[in-house]
Amino acid sequence: MTHPKNDEKDEFDLQNFLPFLLNQAAEASSLEFQQVYKNRFGMLRTEWRVLFHLGNYGEMTARDIGQRAKIHKTKISRAVRKLEQRRFLRRIRDENDRRAERLSLTQMGTSAYRELRSIARNYDGKLVAQFTTAEAELLRTMLRRLAGLD
Amino acid sequence: MTHPKNDEKDEFDLQNFLPFLLNQAAEASSLEFQQVYKNRFGMLRTEWRVLFHLGNYGEMTARDIGQRAKIHKTKISRAVRKLEQRRFLRRIRDENDRRAERLSLTQMGTSAYRELRSIARNYDGKLVAQFTTAEAELLRTMLRRLAGLD
DNA sequence: GGATAATAGTTGTTTTTGTAACTAACAAGG
DNA sequence: CCTTGTTAGTTACAAAAACAACTATTATCC
């Protein structure tokens, strides 16, 4: 019978594999916040992200959002439609490039954004509270690096 | 207009929101490795994880795996069936508790595991190479903490 | 100008996931 | 034993994601 465990010197554990760890951390740390935009606003993750981008950066096209957040265009297309149906955003055809449409939040969208942003901010604070300021800062820097942002 | 507390001064950027950052980092950093188990072995993420757990920790039940990796039992059930069909694992009904089945890798499963583990190890090394050893160590510690592991 | 390629966004179809309900086996208390 | 509750795992159905093909518009370049 082979012994899968210690064939060679093997300090490689799944629980140390960075992609696994990152994924577990991401899932665990988004769970609670997810409840908010799901239960309170009936939103999906992508919808929340689109809302957040528009609230955060102002008027953008679907393409802009997709590029910045690395979300596929079909997901964005569907999220935009839902947000529009719920009167959270409006779209205006760009007359300089009639393929694109400029998206922006309505009053309702803005107020939902504000509420969610405030909750997100508190939530982030809570997550980060278990680390020192320096640690948290380093963590974000490393994550941005791994994410290929910056 | 009313002034909710967190409304005006806004240093809160989506790209600093930890759940978002974690998710982006997780996706970006698993993309390349995903290609390996997808294209080379036709596996899904959960299948790879089950394989890895069995390879790493030896014989386990579906429940054990689910608890350790926080994977839902239906996902595991499906992954196990596929891995069994591909002759990567076998199941043996536990005679002490006939509800459970003890899962273990076949020869084929073990060899796939070994190959994937080696690729994963290199891949992890590559990811971590952009940080100092201390930084990487801290990163893993923080992620484990966020993930609720340990 | 006109063919060809590229881009913004949508729609249709297939996979994969999530959720709930289910079977079969065990556990505990009466 | 026998009801009630719990656990391991599966299955059926609904929701969401992935993937491919599509329309409409703009850009390229001969």
XYZ file of C-alpha atoms (C1' of nucleotides) in Angstrom:
360
model
C 0.000 0.000 0.000
C 1.452 3.330 -0.923
C 1.610 6.055 1.617
C 0.435 9.221 -0.050
C 1.482 11.377 2.817
C 5.209 11.407 3.342
C 6.687 10.104 0.172
C 9.178 12.849 -0.172
C 9.808 15.544 2.311
C 6.541 17.287 1.995
C 5.667 20.342 3.972
C 3.186 21.305 1.287
C -0.251 21.400 2.752
C -3.409 22.366 0.933
C -4.214 24.764 3.717
C -1.076 26.669 2.900
C -1.656 26.830 -0.826
C -2.145 30.495 -1.539
C -4.973 30.243 -4.081
C -6.872 28.016 -1.685
C -6.245 30.266 1.282
C -7.217 33.337 -0.679
C -10.392 31.744 -1.805
C -11.357 30.590 1.665
C -10.625 33.996 3.105
C -12.572 35.703 0.345
C -15.604 33.523 0.834
C -15.615 33.700 4.595
C -15.091 37.427 4.662
C -17.794 38.251 2.175
C -20.458 36.006 3.603
C -21.871 38.359 6.178
C -21.840 41.374 3.925
C -23.485 39.376 1.194
C -26.506 38.944 3.408
C -26.970 42.691 3.395
C -27.179 43.327 -0.308
C -28.994 40.073 -0.858
C -31.645 40.219 1.799
C -31.980 43.940 2.155
C -31.758 44.988 -1.482
C -32.360 41.779 -3.359
C -29.116 42.269 -5.228
C -26.630 39.869 -6.678
C -22.929 40.303 -6.208
C -22.395 41.733 -9.652
C -25.280 44.123 -9.196
C -23.795 45.394 -6.007
C -20.457 45.854 -7.690
C -21.885 47.783 -10.573
C -23.821 49.985 -8.180
C -20.711 50.508 -6.157
C -18.595 51.453 -9.126
C -21.088 54.008 -10.325
C -21.494 55.438 -6.853
C -17.805 55.474 -6.271
C -16.458 56.683 -9.588
C -19.448 58.424 -11.111
C -20.637 57.961 -14.669
C -19.079 55.006 -16.463
C -19.830 52.656 -19.340
C -20.355 48.942 -18.895
C -17.000 48.439 -20.495
C -15.273 50.715 -17.986
C -16.740 48.798 -15.105
C -15.795 45.493 -16.619
C -12.235 46.545 -17.109
C -11.807 47.964 -13.667
C -13.432 45.123 -11.785
C -12.605 42.330 -14.204
C -16.203 41.297 -14.640
C -17.351 39.684 -17.867
C -19.539 41.814 -20.090
C -22.474 39.423 -20.062
C -22.619 39.549 -16.298
C -22.515 43.318 -16.396
C -25.149 43.494 -19.087
C -27.555 41.516 -16.956
C -26.725 43.372 -13.785
C -27.286 46.695 -15.540
C -30.656 45.581 -16.799
C -31.773 44.584 -13.327
C -30.525 47.759 -11.742
C -32.283 49.741 -14.429
C -35.525 47.855 -13.884
C -35.309 48.661 -10.187
C -34.701 52.300 -11.068
C -31.263 52.318 -9.509
C -29.516 53.498 -12.635
C -30.231 55.096 -15.991
C -28.428 54.675 -19.268
C -27.796 57.299 -21.888
C -26.563 56.381 -25.314
C -23.224 58.056 -25.947
C -23.705 60.208 -29.046
C -19.993 60.243 -29.795
C -19.905 56.479 -29.909
C -23.345 55.118 -30.371
C -22.310 51.609 -29.381
C -21.651 52.646 -25.810
C -23.986 53.887 -23.125
C -23.117 56.072 -20.185
C -24.448 54.678 -16.926
C -25.220 56.695 -13.849
C -27.139 56.242 -10.609
C -30.579 57.621 -9.994
C -31.560 59.184 -6.707
C -32.668 55.778 -5.490
C -29.467 54.189 -6.682
C -27.419 56.810 -4.943
C -29.197 56.378 -1.692
C -28.859 52.597 -1.850
C -25.203 53.079 -2.649
C -24.706 55.368 0.339
C -26.336 52.942 2.677
C -24.363 50.002 1.391
C -21.133 51.928 1.399
C -21.593 52.823 4.998
C -22.267 49.227 5.932
C -19.312 48.105 3.867
C -17.062 50.578 5.580
C -18.040 49.386 9.016
C -17.728 45.815 7.930
C -14.280 46.399 6.546
C -13.294 48.075 9.773
C -14.478 45.070 11.710
C -12.526 42.665 9.539
C -9.393 44.692 9.814
C -9.693 45.240 13.544
C -8.057 41.892 14.257
C -4.803 43.183 12.781
C -2.538 46.082 13.509
C -2.748 49.089 11.219
C 0.573 48.228 9.664
C -0.452 44.637 9.090
C -3.716 45.657 7.498
C -1.929 48.107 5.270
C 0.536 45.459 4.183
C -2.250 42.985 3.602
C -4.054 45.312 1.238
C -0.865 46.081 -0.595
C -0.095 42.421 -1.078
C -3.602 41.632 -2.181
C -3.558 44.418 -4.715
C -0.312 43.036 -6.022
C -1.692 39.518 -6.268
C -4.848 40.824 -7.901
C -2.829 42.581 -10.556
C -4.356 45.919 -9.617
C -2.326 49.119 -9.209
C -30.623 67.001 2.205
C -29.905 64.964 5.318
C -26.398 64.168 6.288
C -25.786 60.564 7.129
C -22.617 60.203 9.106
C -20.414 58.674 6.506
C -21.566 60.718 3.647
C -19.104 63.445 2.989
C -15.411 62.769 3.399
C -14.867 59.649 1.426
C -11.580 57.859 1.559
C -13.402 54.604 1.097
C -12.624 53.105 -2.249
C -14.032 49.880 -3.576
C -10.546 48.776 -4.441
C -9.667 48.900 -0.760
C -12.660 46.967 0.449
C -11.230 43.788 1.845
C -13.831 41.323 0.566
C -13.453 42.776 -2.902
C -9.679 42.746 -2.763
C -9.630 39.217 -1.450
C -11.918 38.072 -4.177
C -9.911 39.741 -6.912
C -6.688 38.342 -5.550
C -8.196 34.893 -5.225
C -9.482 34.869 -8.766
C -6.362 36.295 -10.328
C -4.072 33.996 -8.416
C -5.986 30.850 -9.184
C -6.540 31.476 -12.855
C -3.352 30.004 -14.166
C -3.431 26.968 -11.947
C -7.049 26.391 -12.826
C -6.010 25.878 -16.413
C -3.937 22.919 -15.325
C -6.568 20.862 -13.608
C -9.194 21.957 -16.085
C -7.414 21.420 -19.344
C -5.064 18.684 -18.337
C -7.337 16.602 -16.149
C -10.794 17.847 -17.031
C -11.446 18.580 -13.391
C -13.564 21.140 -11.657
C -12.338 23.098 -8.706
C -14.173 20.968 -6.183
C -12.910 17.792 -7.803
C -9.386 18.989 -7.528
C -9.908 19.881 -3.904
C -11.333 16.509 -3.036
C -8.472 14.805 -4.823
C -6.044 16.977 -3.001
C -7.534 16.294 0.391
C -7.433 12.573 -0.132
C -3.906 12.751 -1.456
C -2.809 14.986 1.334
C -4.537 13.528 4.345
C -5.210 9.971 3.234
C -8.506 8.186 3.636
C -11.404 10.446 4.583
C -15.166 10.541 4.357
C -17.054 13.117 2.334
C -18.076 14.711 5.582
C -14.467 15.050 6.751
C -13.518 16.793 3.542
C -16.483 19.085 3.709
C -15.697 20.145 7.210
C -12.067 20.768 6.577
C -12.462 22.678 3.349
C -15.881 24.145 4.044
C -17.389 22.679 0.931
C -21.069 21.869 0.842
C -21.976 18.209 0.853
C -23.807 18.341 -2.470
C -20.747 19.692 -4.204
C -18.649 16.986 -2.651
C -21.146 14.318 -3.563
C -20.946 15.338 -7.199
C -17.186 15.673 -7.189
C -16.812 12.241 -5.624
C -19.029 10.667 -8.229
C -17.020 12.185 -11.051
C -13.714 11.229 -9.529
C -15.000 7.722 -9.037
C -16.196 7.505 -12.633
C -12.770 8.536 -13.778
C -11.262 5.908 -11.532
C -9.420 8.436 -9.409
C -10.949 7.275 -6.163
C -12.826 4.366 -4.659
C -15.374 4.312 -1.909
C -15.829 1.693 0.736
C -18.882 1.638 2.913
C -17.874 1.997 6.539
C -19.124 -1.110 8.321
C -19.104 0.609 11.687
C -21.388 3.324 10.430
C -23.098 2.223 7.301
C -24.181 5.771 6.407
C -20.636 6.851 5.749
C -18.164 5.782 3.119
C -14.442 5.921 3.363
C -12.855 7.494 0.314
C -9.353 6.867 -0.933
C -7.357 7.454 -4.071
C -6.642 4.793 -6.614
C -3.286 4.443 -8.282
C -4.452 6.772 -11.001
C -5.762 9.237 -8.484
C -2.536 9.193 -6.577
C -0.490 9.835 -9.647
C -2.745 12.688 -10.714
C -2.504 14.058 -7.204
C 1.265 13.902 -7.254
C 1.486 15.674 -10.540
C -0.927 18.382 -9.490
C 0.716 18.813 -6.139
C 4.041 19.379 -7.743
C 2.606 21.969 -10.096
C 0.754 23.598 -7.233
C 3.899 23.788 -5.180
C 5.811 25.507 -7.948
C 2.935 27.796 -8.619
C 2.682 28.781 -4.995
C 6.382 29.463 -4.947
C 6.031 31.714 -7.929
C 3.206 33.668 -6.362
C 5.049 34.122 -3.146
C 8.326 35.070 -4.792
C 7.199 38.660 -5.115
C 7.225 39.002 -1.341
C 9.823 38.533 1.346
C 9.661 35.356 3.385
C 8.372 37.258 6.379
C 5.722 38.986 4.349
C 4.550 35.739 2.822
C 4.404 34.123 6.220
C 2.357 36.991 7.589
C 0.078 36.902 4.583
C -0.746 33.259 5.110
C -1.338 33.809 8.781
C -3.705 36.666 8.134
C -5.558 34.773 5.459
C -5.991 31.773 7.704
C -7.364 34.088 10.325
C -9.781 35.708 7.905
C -10.817 32.324 6.580
C -11.630 31.138 10.062
C -9.209 28.239 9.734
C -6.766 27.226 12.482
C -15.411 54.779 -50.749
C -15.799 49.846 -49.457
C -14.243 45.563 -47.537
C -12.584 43.864 -43.174
C -11.697 43.859 -38.591
C -12.600 45.430 -33.979
C -15.611 47.044 -30.169
C -20.012 47.747 -27.011
C -23.423 45.390 -25.598
C -27.181 41.637 -25.865
C -29.230 37.102 -26.197
C -29.434 32.002 -26.230
C -27.638 27.667 -24.616
C -24.991 24.801 -21.691
C -22.585 24.041 -17.091
C -22.252 24.638 -12.546
C -23.995 26.018 -8.223
C -27.474 26.623 -4.482
C -31.451 25.057 -2.013
C -34.711 21.870 -0.437
C -36.415 17.651 -0.028
C -35.340 13.010 0.148
C -33.384 7.963 1.651
C -30.940 5.182 4.682
C -28.664 4.428 8.810
C -27.781 5.451 13.558
C -28.848 7.422 18.431
C -31.461 8.272 22.562
C -35.248 8.344 25.596
C -39.420 6.514 26.961
C -38.774 -2.078 20.736
C -40.654 2.260 18.989
C -41.100 7.050 18.440
C -38.435 11.152 17.577
C -34.365 13.349 16.218
C -29.834 13.484 13.950
C -26.398 12.440 10.495
C -24.184 10.823 5.754
C -25.007 11.176 1.481
C -28.029 11.674 -2.863
C -31.285 13.685 -6.010
C -34.451 17.105 -8.135
C -35.294 21.547 -9.272
C -34.253 26.607 -9.400
C -30.717 30.252 -9.726
C -26.573 31.851 -11.470
C -22.376 31.609 -14.175
C -19.729 30.390 -18.358
C -19.455 30.271 -23.157
C -20.661 31.156 -27.846
C -22.984 33.462 -31.259
C -25.321 37.518 -32.469
C -26.515 42.924 -33.718
C -25.109 47.405 -34.258
C -21.685 50.693 -34.579
C -16.997 52.473 -35.279
C -12.112 52.011 -36.816
C -8.630 50.535 -40.234
C -6.464 50.355 -44.431
C -6.354 49.205 -49.416
